[in-house]
Amino acid sequence: MDFNSPRHTPLGPLASDALEHLEPSMWEAEGTNRETAREVLEDQGFTESEADAALTQLLSRGYLYEVNGDLYLTPTGDDRERS
């Protein structure tokens, strides 16, 4: 486990599942607003409250960050390989 990575804080199952669904769409767009992220999760079967809880956990644990209302994936060492 790389403790220099912001992604070393474990996620609960709901947030972990949400991250799997959000990563592909966020890489393509390089970010998205919270409403769009919620819609992506709801399309995958999350309720509105589950989507909100998952997004809150992803933000509070450093997996996502927010700038001017848009959500972005927090870069890790693995992200350089995708560029």
CSV table of C-alpha atoms in Angstrom, one decimal:
chain,number,residue,atom,x,y,z
A,1,MET,CA,0.0,0.0,0.0
A,2,ASP,CA,1.4,3.4,-1.0
A,3,PHE,CA,0.9,5.8,1.9
A,4,ASN,CA,2.2,8.7,-0.2
A,5,SER,CA,-1.0,8.3,-2.4
A,6,PRO,CA,-4.1,10.1,-1.3
A,7,ARG,CA,-6.0,6.9,-2.0
A,8,HIS,CA,-4.7,5.0,1.0
A,9,THR,CA,-7.8,5.7,3.1
A,10,PRO,CA,-10.1,2.7,2.7
A,11,LEU,CA,-13.6,3.2,1.4
A,12,GLY,CA,-16.8,1.5,2.4
A,13,PRO,CA,-18.4,-0.8,-0.2
A,14,LEU,CA,-20.9,1.8,-1.4
A,15,ALA,CA,-18.2,4.4,-2.1
A,16,SER,CA,-15.9,1.8,-3.6
A,17,ASP,CA,-18.6,0.7,-6.0
A,18,ALA,CA,-19.4,4.3,-6.9
A,19,LEU,CA,-15.7,5.1,-7.7
A,20,GLU,CA,-15.6,2.1,-10.1
A,21,HIS,CA,-18.6,3.6,-12.0
A,22,LEU,CA,-17.3,7.2,-11.9
A,23,GLU,CA,-13.7,6.7,-12.9
A,24,PRO,CA,-14.3,6.0,-16.6
A,25,SER,CA,-16.7,8.9,-17.2
A,26,MET,CA,-14.5,11.3,-15.2
A,27,TRP,CA,-11.4,10.3,-17.2
A,28,GLU,CA,-13.1,11.0,-20.5
A,29,ALA,CA,-14.4,14.4,-19.3
A,30,GLU,CA,-11.6,15.1,-16.9
A,31,GLY,CA,-14.2,16.2,-14.4
A,32,THR,CA,-17.9,16.5,-13.9
A,33,ASN,CA,-20.4,18.5,-11.8
A,34,ARG,CA,-21.9,16.8,-8.8
A,35,GLU,CA,-25.4,16.5,-10.4
A,36,THR,CA,-23.9,14.6,-13.4
A,37,ALA,CA,-21.9,12.3,-11.0
A,38,ARG,CA,-25.1,11.6,-9.1
A,39,GLU,CA,-27.0,10.8,-12.3
A,40,VAL,CA,-24.2,8.4,-13.4
A,41,LEU,CA,-24.6,6.6,-10.0
A,42,GLU,CA,-28.4,6.6,-10.2
A,43,ASP,CA,-28.2,5.0,-13.6
A,44,GLN,CA,-26.2,2.2,-12.0
A,45,GLY,CA,-28.9,1.6,-9.4
A,46,PHE,CA,-27.9,3.9,-6.6
A,47,THR,CA,-30.6,5.8,-4.8
A,48,GLU,CA,-30.2,9.6,-4.6
A,49,SER,CA,-29.3,9.3,-0.9
A,50,GLU,CA,-26.8,6.5,-1.6
A,51,ALA,CA,-25.2,8.5,-4.5
A,52,ASP,CA,-24.9,11.6,-2.2
A,53,ALA,CA,-23.4,9.5,0.6
A,54,ALA,CA,-20.9,7.9,-1.7
A,55,LEU,CA,-19.9,11.2,-3.3
A,56,THR,CA,-19.5,12.7,0.2
A,57,GLN,CA,-17.2,9.8,1.3
A,58,LEU,CA,-15.2,10.0,-1.9
A,59,LEU,CA,-14.6,13.7,-1.3
A,60,SER,CA,-13.9,13.5,2.4
A,61,ARG,CA,-11.4,10.7,1.9
A,62,GLY,CA,-9.5,12.4,-0.9
A,63,TYR,CA,-10.5,10.2,-3.8
A,64,LEU,CA,-12.3,13.1,-5.5
A,65,TYR,CA,-11.7,16.8,-5.1
A,66,GLU,CA,-14.0,19.8,-6.0
A,67,VAL,CA,-13.0,23.0,-7.8
A,68,ASN,CA,-15.6,25.6,-8.7
A,69,GLY,CA,-18.4,23.1,-8.4
A,70,ASP,CA,-16.8,20.4,-10.6
A,71,LEU,CA,-15.6,17.1,-9.2
A,72,TYR,CA,-12.2,15.6,-10.3
A,73,LEU,CA,-10.4,12.4,-9.6
A,74,THR,CA,-7.5,12.9,-7.3
A,75,PRO,CA,-4.3,12.1,-9.3
A,76,THR,CA,-2.2,9.1,-8.1
A,77,GLY,CA,1.0,7.7,-9.5
A,78,ASP,CA,-1.1,5.3,-11.6
A,79,ASP,CA,-2.7,8.2,-13.4
A,80,ARG,CA,0.5,9.1,-15.2
A,81,GLU,CA,0.3,5.8,-17.0
A,82,ARG,CA,-3.1,6.8,-18.5
A,83,SER,CA,-1.8,10.0,-20.1
